[in-house]
mmCIF file of C-alpha atoms in Angstrom:
data_model
loop_
_atom_site.group_PDB
_atom_site.id
_atom_site.type_symbol
_atom_site.label_atom_id
_atom_site.label_comp_id
_atom_site.label_asym_id
_atom_site.label_seq_id
_atom_site.Cartn_x
_atom_site.Cartn_y
_atom_site.Cartn_z
ATOM 1 C CA MET A 757 114.608 106.320 75.012
ATOM 2 C CA ASN A 758 115.014 104.333 78.979
ATOM 3 C CA VAL A 759 113.376 100.547 79.707
ATOM 4 C CA ALA A 760 111.281 103.364 82.258
ATOM 5 C CA THR A 761 109.609 104.594 79.347
ATOM 6 C CA ASN A 762 109.364 101.300 76.698
ATOM 7 C CA ALA A 763 107.539 99.314 80.124
ATOM 8 C CA GLY A 764 105.809 102.356 80.226
ATOM 9 C CA LEU A 765 104.167 102.081 76.808
ATOM 10 C CA ALA A 766 103.973 98.495 76.740
ATOM 11 C CA TRP A 767 101.210 98.413 79.299
ATOM 12 C CA ASN A 768 100.021 101.567 77.980
ATOM 13 C CA ARG A 769 99.429 99.175 74.973
ATOM 14 C CA ALA A 770 98.331 96.914 76.624
ATOM 15 C CA LEU A 771 95.431 98.940 78.086
ATOM 16 C CA ASP A 772 94.411 100.131 74.784
ATOM 17 C CA ARG A 773 94.198 96.721 73.400
ATOM 18 C CA PHE A 774 91.909 95.891 76.082
ATOM 19 C CA ALA A 775 89.786 98.964 75.314
ATOM 20 C CA ARG A 776 89.498 98.204 71.683
ATOM 21 C CA MET A 777 88.166 94.597 72.626
ATOM 22 C CA PRO A 778 84.517 93.918 71.700
ATOM 23 C CA PHE A 779 81.990 94.932 74.283
ATOM 24 C CA ILE A 780 81.290 91.122 74.913
ATOM 25 C CA ALA A 781 84.947 90.187 76.100
ATOM 26 C CA ARG A 782 85.446 93.340 77.914
ATOM 27 C CA PHE A 783 82.312 92.698 80.436
ATOM 28 C CA ALA A 784 83.126 88.644 80.734
ATOM 29 C CA LEU A 785 86.377 89.834 81.517
ATOM 30 C CA LEU A 786 84.964 92.541 83.889
ATOM 31 C CA PHE A 787 82.438 90.316 85.614
ATOM 32 C CA LEU A 788 85.227 87.518 85.650
ATOM 33 C CA GLY A 789 87.206 89.929 87.661
ATOM 34 C CA VAL A 790 83.830 90.991 89.890
ATOM 35 C CA LEU A 791 83.309 87.396 90.729
ATOM 36 C CA LEU A 792 87.156 86.727 91.530
ATOM 37 C CA VAL A 793 87.467 89.765 94.071
ATOM 38 C CA TYR A 794 83.957 89.113 95.681
ATOM 39 C CA SER A 795 84.956 85.727 96.237
ATOM 40 C CA LEU A 796 88.719 85.986 97.689
ATOM 41 C CA PRO A 797 87.758 86.384 101.182
ATOM 42 C CA LEU A 798 86.251 82.760 100.499
ATOM 43 C CA LEU A 799 89.170 81.511 98.526
ATOM 44 C CA ARG A 800 91.950 82.325 100.661
ATOM 45 C CA PRO A 801 94.485 82.061 97.875
ATOM 46 C CA PRO A 802 97.859 81.294 99.703
ATOM 47 C CA VAL A 803 100.005 84.171 98.287
ATOM 48 C CA ILE A 804 98.199 86.903 98.618
ATOM 49 C CA THR A 805 96.724 85.909 102.153
ATOM 50 C CA THR A 806 97.738 87.766 105.320
ATOM 51 C CA THR A 807 98.730 85.525 107.508
ATOM 52 C CA GLY A 808 99.085 88.260 111.007
ATOM 53 C CA THR A 809 95.913 89.843 110.584
ATOM 54 C CA ASP A 810 91.812 88.662 109.352
ATOM 55 C CA PHE A 811 91.858 88.721 105.411
ATOM 56 C CA GLY A 812 88.182 89.315 105.130
ATOM 57 C CA GLY A 813 89.681 92.263 108.030
ATOM 58 C CA VAL A 814 92.237 93.875 105.414
ATOM 59 C CA LEU A 815 89.709 93.431 102.026
ATOM 60 C CA PHE A 816 87.297 95.753 103.972
ATOM 61 C CA LEU A 817 89.508 98.682 104.029
ATOM 62 C CA CYS A 818 91.239 97.672 101.135
ATOM 63 C CA ALA A 819 87.268 98.456 99.721
ATOM 64 C CA ALA A 820 86.965 101.396 102.092
ATOM 65 C CA PHE A 821 90.222 103.223 100.767
ATOM 66 C CA ALA A 822 89.831 102.283 97.113
ATOM 67 C CA LEU A 823 85.909 104.188 98.404
ATOM 68 C CA VAL A 824 87.652 107.527 99.421
ATOM 69 C CA ALA A 825 90.258 107.270 96.780
ATOM 70 C CA LEU A 826 87.569 107.479 94.148
ATOM 71 C CA GLY A 827 86.032 110.417 95.753
ATOM 72 C CA LEU A 828 89.312 112.511 96.289
ATOM 73 C CA ASN A 829 90.017 111.517 92.395
ATOM 74 C CA ILE A 830 87.216 113.497 91.243
ATOM 75 C CA VAL A 831 88.919 116.670 93.787
ATOM 76 C CA ILE A 832 92.273 115.962 92.346
ATOM 77 C CA GLY A 833 91.777 113.701 89.152
ATOM 78 C CA TYR A 834 89.021 115.281 87.454
ATOM 79 C CA ALA A 835 88.849 118.975 88.440
ATOM 80 C CA GLY A 836 92.520 119.217 89.613
ATOM 81 C CA LEU A 837 91.978 120.904 93.374
ATOM 82 C CA LEU A 838 94.873 119.567 95.509
ATOM 83 C CA ASP A 839 93.175 119.060 98.530
ATOM 84 C CA LEU A 840 95.069 117.444 101.787
ATOM 85 C CA GLY A 841 92.545 117.596 104.305
ATOM 86 C CA TYR A 842 90.017 114.890 102.908
ATOM 87 C CA VAL A 843 90.180 113.107 106.273
ATOM 88 C CA GLY A 844 88.051 115.953 107.336
ATOM 89 C CA PHE A 845 85.168 114.512 105.305
ATOM 90 C CA TYR A 846 85.574 111.115 105.861
ATOM 91 C CA ALA A 847 85.175 111.982 109.960
ATOM 92 C CA VAL A 848 82.264 113.618 109.375
ATOM 93 C CA GLY A 849 80.474 111.038 107.616
ATOM 94 C CA ALA A 850 81.443 108.129 110.545
ATOM 95 C CA TYR A 851 80.692 110.744 113.591
ATOM 96 C CA ALA A 852 77.196 111.790 111.288
ATOM 97 C CA ILE A 853 76.647 107.922 112.220
ATOM 98 C CA GLY A 854 77.798 107.239 115.434
ATOM 99 C CA VAL A 855 75.679 110.245 116.702
ATOM 100 C CA LEU A 856 72.540 110.020 115.254
ATOM 101 C CA THR A 857 72.545 106.128 115.614
ATOM 102 C CA SER A 858 74.436 105.540 118.927
ATOM 103 C CA GLU A 859 75.638 108.498 121.063
ATOM 104 C CA HIS A 860 72.386 110.678 121.359
ATOM 105 C CA TRP A 861 69.945 108.513 119.227
ATOM 106 C CA HIS A 862 69.054 105.105 117.380
ATOM 107 C CA TRP A 863 67.914 105.680 114.196
ATOM 108 C CA PRO A 864 68.054 102.446 111.772
ATOM 109 C CA PHE A 865 71.739 102.167 109.688
ATOM 110 C CA PHE A 866 70.026 102.648 106.586
ATOM 111 C CA LEU A 867 67.316 105.294 106.977
ATOM 112 C CA ILE A 868 70.609 107.475 108.798
ATOM 113 C CA LEU A 869 73.255 107.266 105.599
ATOM 114 C CA PRO A 870 71.238 109.269 103.406
ATOM 115 C CA PHE A 871 71.674 112.118 106.000
ATOM 116 C CA SER A 872 75.005 111.374 107.143
ATOM 117 C CA VAL A 873 75.725 112.105 103.221
ATOM 118 C CA ALA A 874 73.984 114.457 102.744
ATOM 119 C CA ILE A 875 75.864 116.435 105.544
ATOM 120 C CA THR A 876 78.982 115.575 104.129
ATOM 121 C CA MET A 877 78.059 117.466 100.919
ATOM 122 C CA VAL A 878 76.696 120.126 102.714
ATOM 123 C CA THR A 879 80.493 120.299 104.476
ATOM 124 C CA GLY A 880 81.422 119.946 101.398
ATOM 125 C CA VAL A 881 79.988 123.090 100.649
ATOM 126 C CA ILE A 882 80.727 124.788 103.493
ATOM 127 C CA LEU A 883 84.273 124.880 102.870
ATOM 128 C CA GLY A 884 84.942 124.987 99.262
ATOM 129 C CA ALA A 885 82.458 128.251 98.749
ATOM 130 C CA PRO A 886 85.020 130.661 100.812
ATOM 131 C CA THR A 887 88.373 128.779 99.481
ATOM 132 C CA LEU A 888 87.810 127.756 96.205
ATOM 133 C CA ARG A 889 88.254 131.499 94.656
ATOM 134 C CA VAL A 890 92.323 130.507 96.223
ATOM 135 C CA ARG A 891 94.505 128.118 94.325
ATOM 136 C CA GLY A 892 97.244 125.767 94.040
ATOM 137 C CA ASP A 893 99.092 125.543 97.213
ATOM 138 C CA TYR A 894 96.873 128.399 98.956
ATOM 139 C CA LEU A 895 94.070 125.445 98.400
ATOM 140 C CA ALA A 896 96.065 122.908 99.970
ATOM 141 C CA ILE A 897 96.799 125.097 102.732
ATOM 142 C CA VAL A 898 93.165 125.674 103.902
ATOM 143 C CA THR A 899 91.937 122.115 102.533
ATOM 144 C CA LEU A 900 95.193 120.659 105.459
ATOM 145 C CA GLY A 901 93.563 123.068 108.316
ATOM 146 C CA PHE A 902 90.052 121.729 107.793
ATOM 147 C CA GLY A 903 91.247 117.873 108.260
ATOM 148 C CA GLU A 904 93.335 118.969 111.535
ATOM 149 C CA ILE A 905 90.475 121.212 112.815
ATOM 150 C CA ILE A 906 87.293 118.692 112.454
ATOM 151 C CA ARG A 907 90.025 116.170 114.450
ATOM 152 C CA ILE A 908 90.605 118.442 117.417
ATOM 153 C CA THR A 909 86.821 119.624 117.111
ATOM 154 C CA VAL A 910 85.189 116.367 117.800
ATOM 155 C CA LYS A 911 88.108 115.314 120.579
ATOM 156 C CA ASN A 912 87.014 118.305 122.955
ATOM 157 C CA VAL A 913 83.658 118.507 122.533
ATOM 158 C CA GLU A 914 82.245 115.682 124.601
ATOM 159 C CA TRP A 915 78.902 115.888 123.030
ATOM 160 C CA LEU A 916 80.907 113.735 120.162
ATOM 161 C CA GLY A 917 82.591 111.950 122.548
ATOM 162 C CA ALA A 918 85.230 113.674 123.063
ATOM 163 C CA SER A 919 88.424 111.342 123.050
ATOM 164 C CA SER A 920 86.793 108.677 124.168
ATOM 165 C CA GLY A 921 84.902 108.119 120.904
ATOM 166 C CA ILE A 922 81.616 106.937 119.954
ATOM 167 C CA LYS A 923 81.306 102.799 120.844
ATOM 168 C CA ASP A 924 78.180 100.191 120.212
ATOM 169 C CA ILE A 925 77.717 101.812 116.947
ATOM 170 C CA PRO A 926 74.949 99.300 114.937
ATOM 171 C CA HIS A 927 75.583 97.391 112.195
ATOM 172 C CA PRO A 928 73.474 97.517 108.900
ATOM 173 C CA PRO A 929 70.349 94.929 109.700
ATOM 174 C CA THR A 930 71.196 91.400 109.428
ATOM 175 C CA ILE A 931 68.758 89.989 105.774
ATOM 176 C CA GLY A 932 67.533 86.885 107.117
ATOM 177 C CA SER A 933 67.511 84.563 110.282
ATOM 178 C CA ALA A 934 68.724 86.599 113.738
ATOM 179 C CA PRO A 935 71.759 84.689 115.347
ATOM 180 C CA THR A 936 71.128 82.655 117.513
ATOM 181 C CA PRO A 937 74.236 82.135 120.154
ATOM 182 C CA PRO A 938 76.639 80.202 120.206
ATOM 183 C CA PHE A 939 76.911 79.240 116.944
ATOM 184 C CA ASP A 940 73.824 80.275 114.306
ATOM 185 C CA GLU A 941 75.105 83.218 112.558
ATOM 186 C CA GLY A 942 72.021 84.127 111.379
ATOM 187 C CA GLY A 943 71.660 85.387 107.940
ATOM 188 C CA LEU A 944 70.573 83.535 104.272
ATOM 189 C CA PHE A 945 72.965 80.673 104.190
ATOM 190 C CA ALA A 946 76.683 79.754 105.224
ATOM 191 C CA ILE A 947 79.242 79.478 102.749
ATOM 192 C CA PRO A 948 82.505 77.442 103.456
ATOM 193 C CA HIS A 949 85.852 79.115 103.149
ATOM 194 C CA LEU A 950 88.521 76.970 101.144
ATOM 195 C CA LYS A 951 92.264 75.959 102.720
ATOM 196 C CA TRP A 952 94.759 75.338 101.104
ATOM 197 C CA ASP A 953 96.818 72.147 101.704
ATOM 198 C CA GLY A 954 100.105 73.492 99.553
ATOM 199 C CA ILE A 955 98.443 73.951 96.354
ATOM 200 C CA VAL A 956 95.654 71.438 96.734
ATOM 201 C CA PRO A 957 92.728 73.257 98.215
ATOM 202 C CA SER A 958 89.355 71.738 99.768
ATOM 203 C CA ILE A 959 86.634 72.919 101.577
ATOM 204 C CA ASP A 960 86.433 74.151 105.139
ATOM 205 C CA HIS A 961 83.281 73.305 106.791
ATOM 206 C CA GLU A 962 84.753 74.907 109.949
ATOM 207 C CA HIS A 963 84.729 77.795 109.295
ATOM 208 C CA THR A 964 81.767 79.194 107.216
ATOM 209 C CA THR A 965 80.346 82.753 106.598
ATOM 210 C CA ALA A 966 76.632 83.667 106.722
ATOM 211 C CA PHE A 967 75.753 85.451 104.050
ATOM 212 C CA LEU A 968 74.407 89.491 104.769
ATOM 213 C CA ALA A 969 74.774 88.706 108.257
ATOM 214 C CA PHE A 970 76.521 91.490 109.954
ATOM 215 C CA GLY A 971 78.334 91.183 113.406
ATOM 216 C CA ALA A 972 81.240 91.593 115.250
ATOM 217 C CA LYS A 973 82.492 88.217 114.332
ATOM 218 C CA ASP A 974 83.138 88.225 110.608
ATOM 219 C CA ALA A 975 84.211 91.098 108.575
ATOM 220 C CA ILE A 976 83.560 89.534 105.087
ATOM 221 C CA PRO A 977 79.448 90.773 105.037
ATOM 222 C CA PHE A 978 80.996 93.622 105.916
ATOM 223 C CA TYR A 979 83.358 93.649 102.645
ATOM 224 C CA TRP A 980 80.759 92.122 100.208
ATOM 225 C CA LEU A 981 78.322 95.507 101.385
ATOM 226 C CA LEU A 982 81.394 97.588 100.741
ATOM 227 C CA LEU A 983 82.609 96.535 97.742
ATOM 228 C CA THR A 984 79.166 96.505 96.088
ATOM 229 C CA VAL A 985 79.064 100.240 97.058
ATOM 230 C CA LEU A 986 82.280 100.547 95.643
ATOM 231 C CA ILE A 987 81.005 99.439 91.954
ATOM 232 C CA LEU A 988 77.731 101.566 92.198
ATOM 233 C CA VAL A 989 79.981 104.299 92.702
ATOM 234 C CA ILE A 990 81.971 103.488 90.017
ATOM 235 C CA LEU A 991 79.021 103.582 87.817
ATOM 236 C CA GLY A 992 77.780 107.188 88.636
ATOM 237 C CA ASP A 993 81.358 107.955 88.681
ATOM 238 C CA ARG A 994 81.697 107.098 85.271
ATOM 239 C CA LEU A 995 78.311 108.472 83.777
ATOM 240 C CA VAL A 996 79.550 112.206 85.470
ATOM 241 C CA LYS A 997 82.714 112.046 83.943
ATOM 242 C CA ALA A 998 81.521 111.273 80.505
ATOM 243 C CA SER A 999 79.091 114.312 81.103
ATOM 244 C CA ARG A 1000 79.031 117.908 80.947
ATOM 245 C CA VAL A 1001 79.945 118.188 84.231
ATOM 246 C CA GLY A 1002 83.097 116.152 83.173
ATOM 247 C CA ARG A 1003 83.960 117.739 80.754
ATOM 248 C CA ALA A 1004 83.908 121.125 82.596
ATOM 249 C CA TRP A 1005 86.157 119.380 84.564
ATOM 250 C CA GLU A 1006 88.737 118.457 82.895
ATOM 251 C CA ALA A 1007 89.249 121.943 80.825
ATOM 252 C CA THR A 1008 88.914 123.775 84.801
ATOM 253 C CA ARG A 1009 92.342 121.314 85.384
ATOM 254 C CA GLU A 1010 94.281 121.930 81.816
ATOM 255 C CA ASP A 1011 93.512 125.567 82.155
ATOM 256 C CA GLU A 1012 91.260 127.940 84.615
ATOM 257 C CA ASP A 1013 92.011 131.247 82.797
ATOM 258 C CA ALA A 1014 91.224 129.534 79.544
ATOM 259 C CA ALA A 1015 88.140 127.487 80.524
ATOM 260 C CA GLU A 1016 86.519 130.724 81.739
ATOM 261 C CA LEU A 1017 87.100 132.554 78.508
ATOM 262 C CA MET A 1018 85.456 129.858 76.993
ATOM 263 C CA GLY A 1019 81.937 130.294 79.377
ATOM 264 C CA VAL A 1020 82.832 127.652 81.982
ATOM 265 C CA ASN A 1021 81.855 128.876 85.275
ATOM 266 C CA THR A 1022 84.600 127.044 86.540
ATOM 267 C CA PHE A 1023 83.651 127.950 90.447
ATOM 268 C CA LYS A 1024 80.331 126.554 90.506
ATOM 269 C CA TYR A 1025 81.612 123.093 88.585
ATOM 270 C CA LYS A 1026 84.982 123.514 91.533
ATOM 271 C CA LEU A 1027 82.589 123.734 94.192
ATOM 272 C CA MET A 1028 79.986 120.475 92.494
ATOM 273 C CA ALA A 1029 83.519 118.263 92.381
ATOM 274 C CA PHE A 1030 84.311 119.517 96.122
ATOM 275 C CA ALA A 1031 80.816 118.432 96.957
ATOM 276 C CA LEU A 1032 80.768 115.019 95.090
ATOM 277 C CA GLY A 1033 83.955 114.595 96.334
ATOM 278 C CA ALA A 1034 83.067 115.174 100.015
ATOM 279 C CA ALA A 1035 80.081 112.947 100.090
ATOM 280 C CA ILE A 1036 81.766 110.205 98.716
ATOM 281 C CA GLY A 1037 84.709 110.540 101.707
ATOM 282 C CA GLY A 1038 81.443 110.684 104.258
ATOM 283 C CA LEU A 1039 79.817 107.231 102.459
ATOM 284 C CA ALA A 1040 83.322 105.757 103.446
ATOM 285 C CA GLY A 1041 83.366 107.107 106.632
ATOM 286 C CA SER A 1042 79.619 106.021 106.915
ATOM 287 C CA PHE A 1043 80.471 102.285 106.513
ATOM 288 C CA LEU A 1044 83.956 102.408 108.449
ATOM 289 C CA ALA A 1045 81.582 103.814 111.516
ATOM 290 C CA SER A 1046 79.100 100.794 111.575
ATOM 291 C CA SER A 1047 81.927 98.392 110.795
ATOM 292 C CA GLN A 1048 82.824 95.105 112.774
ATOM 293 C CA SER A 1049 83.957 96.735 115.562
ATOM 294 C CA GLY A 1050 81.178 99.545 115.842
ATOM 295 C CA PHE A 1051 83.784 102.305 117.189
ATOM 296 C CA ILE A 1052 85.343 105.424 116.291
ATOM 297 C CA SER A 1053 87.605 108.175 117.853
ATOM 298 C CA PRO A 1054 89.319 111.315 117.153
ATOM 299 C CA ASP A 1055 92.526 109.260 116.586
ATOM 300 C CA SER A 1056 90.940 106.976 113.376
ATOM 301 C CA PHE A 1057 91.190 110.494 111.398
ATOM 302 C CA LEU A 1058 94.711 111.579 111.707
ATOM 303 C CA LEU A 1059 95.838 113.707 109.059
ATOM 304 C CA ILE A 1060 98.522 111.100 107.898
ATOM 305 C CA TYR A 1061 95.473 109.146 106.433
ATOM 306 C CA SER A 1062 94.762 112.445 104.192
ATOM 307 C CA MET A 1063 98.617 112.092 102.725
ATOM 308 C CA MET A 1064 98.053 108.298 102.597
ATOM 309 C CA PHE A 1065 94.665 109.171 100.273
ATOM 310 C CA VAL A 1066 96.684 111.677 97.832
ATOM 311 C CA SER A 1067 99.183 108.983 97.992
ATOM 312 C CA ALA A 1068 96.759 106.648 96.343
ATOM 313 C CA VAL A 1069 95.514 108.601 94.009
ATOM 314 C CA ILE A 1070 99.395 110.487 92.665
ATOM 315 C CA LEU A 1071 100.377 106.379 92.843
ATOM 316 C CA GLY A 1072 97.709 104.792 90.722
ATOM 317 C CA GLY A 1073 97.215 107.757 88.568
ATOM 318 C CA ALA A 1074 95.253 110.844 88.955
ATOM 319 C CA GLY A 1075 92.237 110.970 86.441
ATOM 320 C CA ASN A 1076 91.710 107.737 86.314
ATOM 321 C CA ARG A 1077 89.054 106.051 88.819
ATOM 322 C CA TRP A 1078 91.319 102.640 88.147
ATOM 323 C CA GLY A 1079 93.891 103.540 88.753
ATOM 324 C CA VAL A 1080 93.102 105.269 92.067
ATOM 325 C CA ILE A 1081 91.842 101.784 93.108
ATOM 326 C CA VAL A 1082 94.247 100.033 92.424
ATOM 327 C CA GLY A 1083 96.923 102.206 94.298
ATOM 328 C CA ALA A 1084 94.408 102.420 97.202
ATOM 329 C CA VAL A 1085 94.346 98.809 97.480
ATOM 330 C CA LEU A 1086 98.285 98.715 97.564
ATOM 331 C CA ILE A 1087 98.493 101.694 99.757
ATOM 332 C CA GLU A 1088 96.620 99.411 102.695
ATOM 333 C CA TYR A 1089 97.213 95.659 101.471
ATOM 334 C CA LEU A 1090 101.064 95.381 101.335
ATOM 335 C CA PRO A 1091 101.709 96.671 105.079
ATOM 336 C CA GLU A 1092 99.190 93.964 105.938
ATOM 337 C CA ARG A 1093 100.717 91.629 103.671
ATOM 338 C CA PHE A 1094 104.222 92.342 104.959
ATOM 339 C CA ARG A 1095 103.990 93.199 108.943
ATOM 340 C CA SER A 1096 107.597 92.710 109.078
ATOM 341 C CA VAL A 1097 108.120 95.846 106.956
ATOM 342 C CA SER A 1098 104.969 97.713 108.163
ATOM 343 C CA ASP A 1099 106.781 100.109 110.941
ATOM 344 C CA TYR A 1100 108.655 101.111 107.679
ATOM 345 C CA ARG A 1101 105.464 101.975 105.425
ATOM 346 C CA TYR A 1102 105.791 105.531 105.041
ATOM 347 C CA LEU A 1103 109.496 105.929 104.376
ATOM 348 C CA LEU A 1104 108.623 102.924 101.779
ATOM 349 C CA PHE A 1105 105.175 105.072 100.156
ATOM 350 C CA GLY A 1106 108.084 107.947 99.885
ATOM 351 C CA ILE A 1107 110.607 106.443 97.832
ATOM 352 C CA ALA A 1108 107.689 104.470 95.671
ATOM 353 C CA LEU A 1109 106.468 108.442 95.178
ATOM 354 C CA MET A 1110 109.688 109.539 94.362
ATOM 355 C CA THR A 1111 110.569 106.728 92.267
ATOM 356 C CA LEU A 1112 107.469 107.408 90.315
ATOM 357 C CA ALA A 1113 107.679 110.964 90.060
ATOM 358 C CA ILE A 1114 111.326 110.567 88.377
ATOM 359 C CA TRP A 1115 110.157 107.629 85.600
ATOM 360 C CA ARG A 1116 106.519 107.149 85.970
ATOM 361 C CA PRO A 1117 104.958 110.988 86.632
ATOM 362 C CA GLN A 1118 101.668 109.691 85.531
ATOM 363 C CA GLY A 1119 101.411 106.723 87.907
ATOM 364 C CA LEU A 1120 100.485 103.309 87.825
ATOM 365 C CA LEU A 1121 97.123 103.473 85.255
ATOM 366 C CA PRO A 1122 97.646 107.080 83.644
ATOM 367 C CA SER A 1123 94.190 108.004 82.453
ATOM 368 C CA GLY A 1124 93.625 107.798 78.450
ATOM 369 C CA ARG A 1125 94.687 111.814 77.815
ATOM 370 C CA SER A 1126 97.723 111.289 80.272
ATOM 371 C CA ARG A 1127 98.919 108.131 78.286
ATOM 372 C CA ARG A 1128 98.258 109.832 74.551
ATOM 373 C CA VAL A 1129 100.970 112.677 75.569
ATOM 374 C CA GLN A 1130 103.310 110.769 76.943
ATOM 375 C CA GLU A 1131 102.908 108.340 73.515
ATOM 376 C CA VAL A 1132 103.143 111.703 71.305
ATOM 377 C CA GLU A 1133 106.302 112.754 73.746
ATOM 378 C CA ALA A 1134 108.460 109.421 72.597
ATOM 379 C CA GLU A 1135 107.279 109.697 69.496
ATOM 380 C CA ILE A 1136 109.084 113.165 69.285
ATOM 381 C CA GLU A 1137 111.916 111.675 71.332
ATOM 382 C CA ALA A 1138 112.379 109.058 68.754
ATOM 383 C CA LEU A 1139 112.328 111.420 65.484
ATOM 384 C CA GLU A 1140 114.640 113.888 67.418
ATOM 385 C CA GLU A 1141 116.974 111.008 68.506
ATOM 386 C CA GLY A 1142 116.972 109.650 64.577
ATOM 387 C CA GLU A 1143 117.824 113.313 63.433
ATOM 388 C CA ILE A 1144 120.499 113.388 65.572
ATOM 389 C CA GLU A 1145 122.284 110.582 63.800
ATOM 390 C CA GLU A 1146 121.381 111.357 61.015
ATOM 391 C CA GLU A 1147 123.104 114.333 60.838
ATOM 392 C CA SER A 1148 126.461 112.858 62.830
ATOM 393 C CA ASN A 1149 126.341 109.968 60.163
ATOM 394 C CA ALA A 1150 126.414 113.154 57.499
#
């Protein structure tokens, strides 16, 4: 049994101990963890705060990546469908918001948001209905083409802004007083940041964040809003995973032919996974479009992002919602934290994925089923080694 296997089993046992803790203890730990995540841009811990870029903006992108990975996890992790063009749904959601709130119409953001999600979901059904009858590599190739078709289409259609993109996309409405230039940021109230002198913290009254004031100056309110949406999606994901639909996805992923023989309408459930995953991708794209910059262009949705989304799911552990969130945060955060090596990010991602494929193919935080399989395999390996030793001693 190698060191990597031992480390993996130790991590699995730690996860199992957490799962066996009383509900109150687990709830308290999760509550403290969520509170810490919300307050990170205000606390600005010296070790993890990015120095070359705005920390609040980095955290917003981490939350957007986590939301995208959560949607892709439904397609890859739950239903076992390899989607290499997921950035296409991300783009559809973003352009739906851009067109309906800025380019051709000027409707309110929260009124258009459900339409944006619905449009992306319908796009997922339109793509999935004819393509989900193929499997494996063929499906991956079709979805790969879809991602590029969406990007090339918006780049060549003037009605969608073409190469210039769409600018001045409105932000979500500010709650509270409207900002009064040049110093009043509006919102309900201002929250001071924390500054650090070595390891000694103090309150920084010069830098504050207006609560629920959405503007171009501060990315932190956008981060809080998207984090809240992410938590709601996690709760919905948990309910769906535990339902009959989730069990049908798992049966389809493990053995599609056997699932059909047992009466599971695999095509219907695969299409549901595709549509739901597309809707979450469109939701993330909608918030990206209305974020601090209020600008999108075809270059915002390059094919490489689809590869990074898939990498986040594989790195974190396909099938585990917490794992894919961790994977997404690592992939978005680490290049921003270590800007000196950001040019080599794709090389490092490739090395990390190869390392994981060799020593921990289940990902950093594998699903419960993968952990149980790993433990059984380790026990079988230990028994076989014991038998070999007994035979040699005899």
